[in-house]
Structure formats: structure tokens, C-alpha cells
mmCIF file with all atom_site columns, C-alpha atoms in Angstrom:
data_model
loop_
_atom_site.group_PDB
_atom_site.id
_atom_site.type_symbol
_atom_site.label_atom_id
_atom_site.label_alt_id
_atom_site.label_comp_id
_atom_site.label_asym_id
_atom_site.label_entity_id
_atom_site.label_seq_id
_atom_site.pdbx_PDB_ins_code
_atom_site.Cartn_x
_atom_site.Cartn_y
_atom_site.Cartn_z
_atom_site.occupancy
_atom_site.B_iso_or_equiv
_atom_site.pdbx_formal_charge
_atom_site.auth_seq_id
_atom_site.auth_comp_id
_atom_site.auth_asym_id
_atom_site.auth_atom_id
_atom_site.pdbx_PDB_model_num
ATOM 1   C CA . UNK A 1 1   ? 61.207 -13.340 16.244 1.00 0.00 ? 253 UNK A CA 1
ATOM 2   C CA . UNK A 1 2   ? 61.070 -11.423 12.917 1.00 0.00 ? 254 UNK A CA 1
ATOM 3   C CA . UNK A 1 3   ? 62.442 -8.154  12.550 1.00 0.00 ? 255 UNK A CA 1
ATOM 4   C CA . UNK A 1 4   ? 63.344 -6.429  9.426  1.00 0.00 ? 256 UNK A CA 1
ATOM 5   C CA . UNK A 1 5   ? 65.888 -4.126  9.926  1.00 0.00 ? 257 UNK A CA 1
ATOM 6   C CA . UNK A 1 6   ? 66.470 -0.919  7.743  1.00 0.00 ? 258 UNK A CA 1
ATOM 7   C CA . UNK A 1 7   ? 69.770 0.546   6.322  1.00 0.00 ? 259 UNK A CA 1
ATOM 8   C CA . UNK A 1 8   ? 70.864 3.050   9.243  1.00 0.00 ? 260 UNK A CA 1
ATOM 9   C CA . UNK A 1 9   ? 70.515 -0.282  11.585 1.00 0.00 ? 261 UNK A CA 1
ATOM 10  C CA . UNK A 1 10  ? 73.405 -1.921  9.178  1.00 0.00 ? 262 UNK A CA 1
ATOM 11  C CA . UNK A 1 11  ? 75.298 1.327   8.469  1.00 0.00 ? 263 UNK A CA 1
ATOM 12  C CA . UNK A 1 12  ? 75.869 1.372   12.395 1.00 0.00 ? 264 UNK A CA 1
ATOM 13  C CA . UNK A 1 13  ? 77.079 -2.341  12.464 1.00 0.00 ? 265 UNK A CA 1
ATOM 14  C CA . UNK A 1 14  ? 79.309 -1.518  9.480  1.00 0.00 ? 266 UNK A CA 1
ATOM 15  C CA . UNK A 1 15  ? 80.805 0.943   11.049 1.00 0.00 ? 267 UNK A CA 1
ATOM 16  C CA . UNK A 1 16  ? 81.165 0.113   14.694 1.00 0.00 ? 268 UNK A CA 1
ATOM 17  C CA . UNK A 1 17  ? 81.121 -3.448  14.513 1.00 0.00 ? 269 UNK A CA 1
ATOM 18  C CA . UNK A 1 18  ? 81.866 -3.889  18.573 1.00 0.00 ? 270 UNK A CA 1
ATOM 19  C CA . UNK A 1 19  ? 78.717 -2.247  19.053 1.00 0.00 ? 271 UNK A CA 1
ATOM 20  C CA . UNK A 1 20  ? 75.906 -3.538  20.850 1.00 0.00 ? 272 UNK A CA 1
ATOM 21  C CA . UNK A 1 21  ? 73.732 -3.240  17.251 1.00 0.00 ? 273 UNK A CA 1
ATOM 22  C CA . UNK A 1 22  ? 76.426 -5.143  15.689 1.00 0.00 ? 274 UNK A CA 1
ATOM 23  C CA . UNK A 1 23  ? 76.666 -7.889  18.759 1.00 0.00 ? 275 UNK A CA 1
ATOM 24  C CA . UNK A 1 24  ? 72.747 -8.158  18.277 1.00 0.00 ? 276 UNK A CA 1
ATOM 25  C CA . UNK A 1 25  ? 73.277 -8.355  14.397 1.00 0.00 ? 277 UNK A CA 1
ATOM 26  C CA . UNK A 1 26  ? 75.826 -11.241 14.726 1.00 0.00 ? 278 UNK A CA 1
ATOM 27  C CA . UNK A 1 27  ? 75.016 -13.296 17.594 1.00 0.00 ? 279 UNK A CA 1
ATOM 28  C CA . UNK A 1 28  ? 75.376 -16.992 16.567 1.00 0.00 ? 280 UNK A CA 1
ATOM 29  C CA . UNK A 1 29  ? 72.681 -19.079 17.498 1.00 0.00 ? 281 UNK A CA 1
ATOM 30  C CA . UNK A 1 30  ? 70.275 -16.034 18.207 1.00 0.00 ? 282 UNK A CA 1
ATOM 31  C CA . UNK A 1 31  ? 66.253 -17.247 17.701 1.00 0.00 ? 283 UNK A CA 1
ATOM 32  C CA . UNK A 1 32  ? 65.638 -13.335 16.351 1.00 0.00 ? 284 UNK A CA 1
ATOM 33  C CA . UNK A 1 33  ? 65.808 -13.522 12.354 1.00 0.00 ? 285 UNK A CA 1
ATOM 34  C CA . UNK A 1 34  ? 66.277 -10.471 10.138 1.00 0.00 ? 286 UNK A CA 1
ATOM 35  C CA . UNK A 1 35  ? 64.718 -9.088  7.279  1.00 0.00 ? 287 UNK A CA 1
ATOM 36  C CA . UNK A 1 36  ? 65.679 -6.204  4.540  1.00 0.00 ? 288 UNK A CA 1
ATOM 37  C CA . UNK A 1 37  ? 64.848 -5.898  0.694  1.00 0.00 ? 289 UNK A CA 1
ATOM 38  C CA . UNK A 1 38  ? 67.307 -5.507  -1.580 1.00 0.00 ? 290 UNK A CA 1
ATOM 39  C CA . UNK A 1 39  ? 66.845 -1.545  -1.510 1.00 0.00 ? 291 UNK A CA 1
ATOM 40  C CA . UNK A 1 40  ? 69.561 -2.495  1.817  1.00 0.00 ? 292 UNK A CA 1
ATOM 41  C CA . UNK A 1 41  ? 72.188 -3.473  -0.606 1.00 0.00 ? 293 UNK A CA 1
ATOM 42  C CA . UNK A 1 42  ? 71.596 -0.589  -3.010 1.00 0.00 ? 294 UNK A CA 1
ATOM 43  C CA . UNK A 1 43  ? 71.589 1.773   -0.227 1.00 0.00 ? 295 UNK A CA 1
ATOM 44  C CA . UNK A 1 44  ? 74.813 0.256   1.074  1.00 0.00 ? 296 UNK A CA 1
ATOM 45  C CA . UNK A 1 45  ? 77.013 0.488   -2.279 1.00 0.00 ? 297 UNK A CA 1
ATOM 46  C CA . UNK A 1 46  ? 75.378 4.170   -2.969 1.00 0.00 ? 298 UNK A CA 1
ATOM 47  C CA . UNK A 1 47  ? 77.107 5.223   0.579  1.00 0.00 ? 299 UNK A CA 1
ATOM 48  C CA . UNK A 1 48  ? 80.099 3.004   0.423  1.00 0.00 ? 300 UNK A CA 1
ATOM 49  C CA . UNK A 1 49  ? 82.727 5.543   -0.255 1.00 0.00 ? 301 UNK A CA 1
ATOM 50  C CA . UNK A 1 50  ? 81.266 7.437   2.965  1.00 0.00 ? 302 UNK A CA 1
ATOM 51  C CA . UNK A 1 51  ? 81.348 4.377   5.011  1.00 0.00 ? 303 UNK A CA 1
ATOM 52  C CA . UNK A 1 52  ? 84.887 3.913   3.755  1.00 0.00 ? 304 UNK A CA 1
ATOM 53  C CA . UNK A 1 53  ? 86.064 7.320   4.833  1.00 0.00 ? 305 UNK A CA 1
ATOM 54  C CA . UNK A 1 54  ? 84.211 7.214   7.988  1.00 0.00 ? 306 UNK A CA 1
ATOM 55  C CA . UNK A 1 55  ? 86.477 3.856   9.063  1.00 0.00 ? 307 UNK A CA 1
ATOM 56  C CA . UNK A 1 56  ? 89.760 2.475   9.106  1.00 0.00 ? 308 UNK A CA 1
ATOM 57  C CA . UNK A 1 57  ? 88.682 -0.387  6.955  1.00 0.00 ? 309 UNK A CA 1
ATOM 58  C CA . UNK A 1 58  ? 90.943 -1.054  3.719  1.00 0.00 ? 310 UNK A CA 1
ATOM 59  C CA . UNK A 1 59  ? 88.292 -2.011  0.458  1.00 0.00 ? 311 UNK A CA 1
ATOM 60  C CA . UNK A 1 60  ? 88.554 -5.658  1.576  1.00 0.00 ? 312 UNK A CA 1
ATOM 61  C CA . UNK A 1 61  ? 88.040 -5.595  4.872  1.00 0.00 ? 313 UNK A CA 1
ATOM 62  C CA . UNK A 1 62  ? 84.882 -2.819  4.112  1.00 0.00 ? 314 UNK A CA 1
ATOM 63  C CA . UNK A 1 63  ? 83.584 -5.959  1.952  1.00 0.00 ? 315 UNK A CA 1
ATOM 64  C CA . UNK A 1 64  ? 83.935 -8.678  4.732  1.00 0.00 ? 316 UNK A CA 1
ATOM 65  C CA . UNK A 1 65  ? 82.149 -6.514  7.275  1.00 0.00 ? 317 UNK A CA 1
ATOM 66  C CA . UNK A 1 66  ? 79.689 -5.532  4.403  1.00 0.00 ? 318 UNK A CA 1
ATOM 67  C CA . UNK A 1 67  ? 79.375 -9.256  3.843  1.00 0.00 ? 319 UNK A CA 1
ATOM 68  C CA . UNK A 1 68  ? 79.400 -10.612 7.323  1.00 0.00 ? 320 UNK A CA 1
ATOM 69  C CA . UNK A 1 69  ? 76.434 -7.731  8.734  1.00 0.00 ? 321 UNK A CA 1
ATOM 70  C CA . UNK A 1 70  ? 74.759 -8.423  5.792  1.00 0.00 ? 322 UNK A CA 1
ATOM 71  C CA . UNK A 1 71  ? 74.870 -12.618 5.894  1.00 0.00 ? 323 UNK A CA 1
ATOM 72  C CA . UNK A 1 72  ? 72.755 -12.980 9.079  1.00 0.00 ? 324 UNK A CA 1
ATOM 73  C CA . UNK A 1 73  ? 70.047 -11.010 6.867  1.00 0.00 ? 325 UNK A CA 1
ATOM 74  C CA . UNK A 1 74  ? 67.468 -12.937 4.655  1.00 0.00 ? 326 UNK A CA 1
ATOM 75  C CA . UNK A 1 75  ? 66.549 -10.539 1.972  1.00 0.00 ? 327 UNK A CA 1
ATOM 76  C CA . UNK A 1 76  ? 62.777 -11.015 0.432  1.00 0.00 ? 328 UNK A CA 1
ATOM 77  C CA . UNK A 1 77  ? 61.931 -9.875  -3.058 1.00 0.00 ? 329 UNK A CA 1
ATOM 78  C CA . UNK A 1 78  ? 59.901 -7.239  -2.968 1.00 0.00 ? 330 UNK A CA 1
ATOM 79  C CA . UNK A 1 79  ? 57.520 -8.464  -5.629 1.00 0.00 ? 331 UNK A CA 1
ATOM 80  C CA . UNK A 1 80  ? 55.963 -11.049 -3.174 1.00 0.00 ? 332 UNK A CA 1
ATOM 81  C CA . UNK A 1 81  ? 55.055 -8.096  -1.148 1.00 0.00 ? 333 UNK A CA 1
ATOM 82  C CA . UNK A 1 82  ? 51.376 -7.261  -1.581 1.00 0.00 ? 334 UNK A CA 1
ATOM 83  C CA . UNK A 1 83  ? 49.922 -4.094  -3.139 1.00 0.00 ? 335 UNK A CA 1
ATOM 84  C CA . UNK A 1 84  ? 48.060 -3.661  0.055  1.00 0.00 ? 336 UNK A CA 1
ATOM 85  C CA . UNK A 1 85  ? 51.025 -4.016  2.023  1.00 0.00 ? 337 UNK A CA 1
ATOM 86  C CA . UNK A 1 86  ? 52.805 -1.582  0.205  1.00 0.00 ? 338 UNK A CA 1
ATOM 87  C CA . UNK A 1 87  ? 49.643 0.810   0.238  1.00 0.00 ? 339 UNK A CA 1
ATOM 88  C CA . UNK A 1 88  ? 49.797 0.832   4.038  1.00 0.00 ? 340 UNK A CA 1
ATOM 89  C CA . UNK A 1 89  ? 53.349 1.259   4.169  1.00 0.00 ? 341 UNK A CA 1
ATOM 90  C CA . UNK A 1 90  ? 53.317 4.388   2.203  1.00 0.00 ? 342 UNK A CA 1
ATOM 91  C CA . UNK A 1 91  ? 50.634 5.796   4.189  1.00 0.00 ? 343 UNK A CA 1
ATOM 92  C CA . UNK A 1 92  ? 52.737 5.235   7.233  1.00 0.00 ? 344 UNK A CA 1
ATOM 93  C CA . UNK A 1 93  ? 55.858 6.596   5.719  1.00 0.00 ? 345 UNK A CA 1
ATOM 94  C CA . UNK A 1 94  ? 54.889 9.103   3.280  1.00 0.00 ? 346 UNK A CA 1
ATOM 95  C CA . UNK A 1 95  ? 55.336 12.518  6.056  1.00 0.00 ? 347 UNK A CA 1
ATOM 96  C CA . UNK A 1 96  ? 58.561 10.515  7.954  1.00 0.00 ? 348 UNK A CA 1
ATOM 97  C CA . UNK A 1 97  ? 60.689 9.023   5.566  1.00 0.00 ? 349 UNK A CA 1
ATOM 98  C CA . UNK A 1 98  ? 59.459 7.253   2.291  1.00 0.00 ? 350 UNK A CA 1
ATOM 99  C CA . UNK A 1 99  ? 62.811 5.490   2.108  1.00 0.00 ? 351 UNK A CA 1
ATOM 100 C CA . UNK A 1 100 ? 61.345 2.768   4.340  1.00 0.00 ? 352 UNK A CA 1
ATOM 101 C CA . UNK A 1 101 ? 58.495 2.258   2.296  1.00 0.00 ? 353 UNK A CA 1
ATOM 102 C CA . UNK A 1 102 ? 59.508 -0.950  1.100  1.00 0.00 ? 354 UNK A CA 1
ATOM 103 C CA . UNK A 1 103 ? 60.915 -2.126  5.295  1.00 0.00 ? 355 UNK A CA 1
ATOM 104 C CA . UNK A 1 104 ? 57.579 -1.091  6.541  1.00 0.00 ? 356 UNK A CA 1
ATOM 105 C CA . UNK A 1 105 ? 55.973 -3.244  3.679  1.00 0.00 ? 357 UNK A CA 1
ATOM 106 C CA . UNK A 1 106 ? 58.320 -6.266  4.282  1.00 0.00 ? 358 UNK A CA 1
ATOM 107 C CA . UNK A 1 107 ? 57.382 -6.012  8.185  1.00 0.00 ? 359 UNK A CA 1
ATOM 108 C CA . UNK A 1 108 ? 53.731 -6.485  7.931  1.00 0.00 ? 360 UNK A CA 1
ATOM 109 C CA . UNK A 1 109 ? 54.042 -8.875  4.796  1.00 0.00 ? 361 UNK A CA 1
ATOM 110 C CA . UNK A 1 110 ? 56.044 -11.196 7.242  1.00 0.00 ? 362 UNK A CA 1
ATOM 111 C CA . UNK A 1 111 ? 54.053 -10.012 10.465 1.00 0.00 ? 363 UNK A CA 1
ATOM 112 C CA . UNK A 1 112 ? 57.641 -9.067  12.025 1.00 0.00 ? 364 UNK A CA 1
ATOM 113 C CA . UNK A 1 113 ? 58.959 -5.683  14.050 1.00 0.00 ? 365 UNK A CA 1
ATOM 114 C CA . UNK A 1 114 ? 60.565 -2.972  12.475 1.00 0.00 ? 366 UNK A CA 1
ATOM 115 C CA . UNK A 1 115 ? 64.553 -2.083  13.629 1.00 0.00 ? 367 UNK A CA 1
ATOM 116 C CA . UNK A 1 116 ? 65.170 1.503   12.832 1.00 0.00 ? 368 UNK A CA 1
ATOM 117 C CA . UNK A 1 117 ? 67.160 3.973   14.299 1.00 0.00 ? 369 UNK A CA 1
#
């Protein structure tokens, strides 16, 4: 199964990673496959200071979590997303959050689920 999953999905691995999002995230040999855009990875250094001060974690061990959540993702360009895609993903997101434009145009281009929280 596809499912792109969006930022607050990762940010709760990240920073609970014996939680039942993270076991999901990381379970070897799972058939579910997951999907972000590189707006993930922005989104995740913009915050990282937060997520820092939220955990325990020293800067490496932030990293290798960062790195380990994030290495069971497959992240698409978004410039082999469709116009149309995108089009229908900013009608969908434009009155709830237009930060998950570019998820909600990754999950149709890939016929997938979404994974928000």
C-alpha cells in the first residue's frame, strides 16, 4: 500500500520514537510504502531546534532518528506531479491547511492514502 505521509506524522516519530506511529514508520519488512516531497525535509530542519528542545536527543542522535524516520520514506520530486494534480490538491487544501498542498498532490499522483494527523 501507498501512503504519503505529511510532516506532523514524522515530527511524532521523531520525537517519540517507541510510539506506535514510529513502530508503523519502521517496521522492517512492512508491504505499506511511504511517500513525502521534499517540502518534509525543509519542514523538518525549519523546526529542528524545537524538536531538539522538545527531546533528550544530543545533535547526533536528533540526526540518526531524523535519518532513520526519514529512510523508510521515498521522496518524489514534485515536478513529476501534474498541474492537475496540484490544481485538485489546492482546492482540497486551500480552507484546511495549504501546507499539504504538495502531500495531497503526491497522494493522488501515486493513487496512495494520505497519513496526517
Amino acid at each position: 500500500m501507498r501512503i504519503v505521509v505529511d510532516t506532523n506524522i514524522v515530527f511524532s516519530a521523531i520525537l517519540n520514537t517507541n510510539s506506535k506511529i514510529a513502530q508503523i514508520l519502521l517496521q522492517p519488512g512492512s508491504r505499506l510504502n511511504f511517500y513525502a516531497t521534499d517540502q518534509l525535509l525543509k519542514e523538518i530542519e525549519e523546526h529542528k531546534a524545537k524538536i531538539k528542545q522538545l527531546t533528550d536527543y544530543s545533535k547526533i542522535e536528533l540526526n540518526r532518528v531524523i535519518d532513520l524516520i526519514t529512510g523508510r520514506i521515498r521522496f518524489i520530486n514534485v515536478k513529476l506531479i501534474s498541474k492537475d494534480s496540484f490544481r485538485r490538491a489546492e482546492l482540497l487544501t486551500h480552507d484546511v491547511d495549504i501546507d499539504d498542498t504538495e502531500f495531497i498532490a503526491l497522494t493522488e499522483h501515486i493513487k496512495g492514502k494520505f497519513w496526517s494527523g
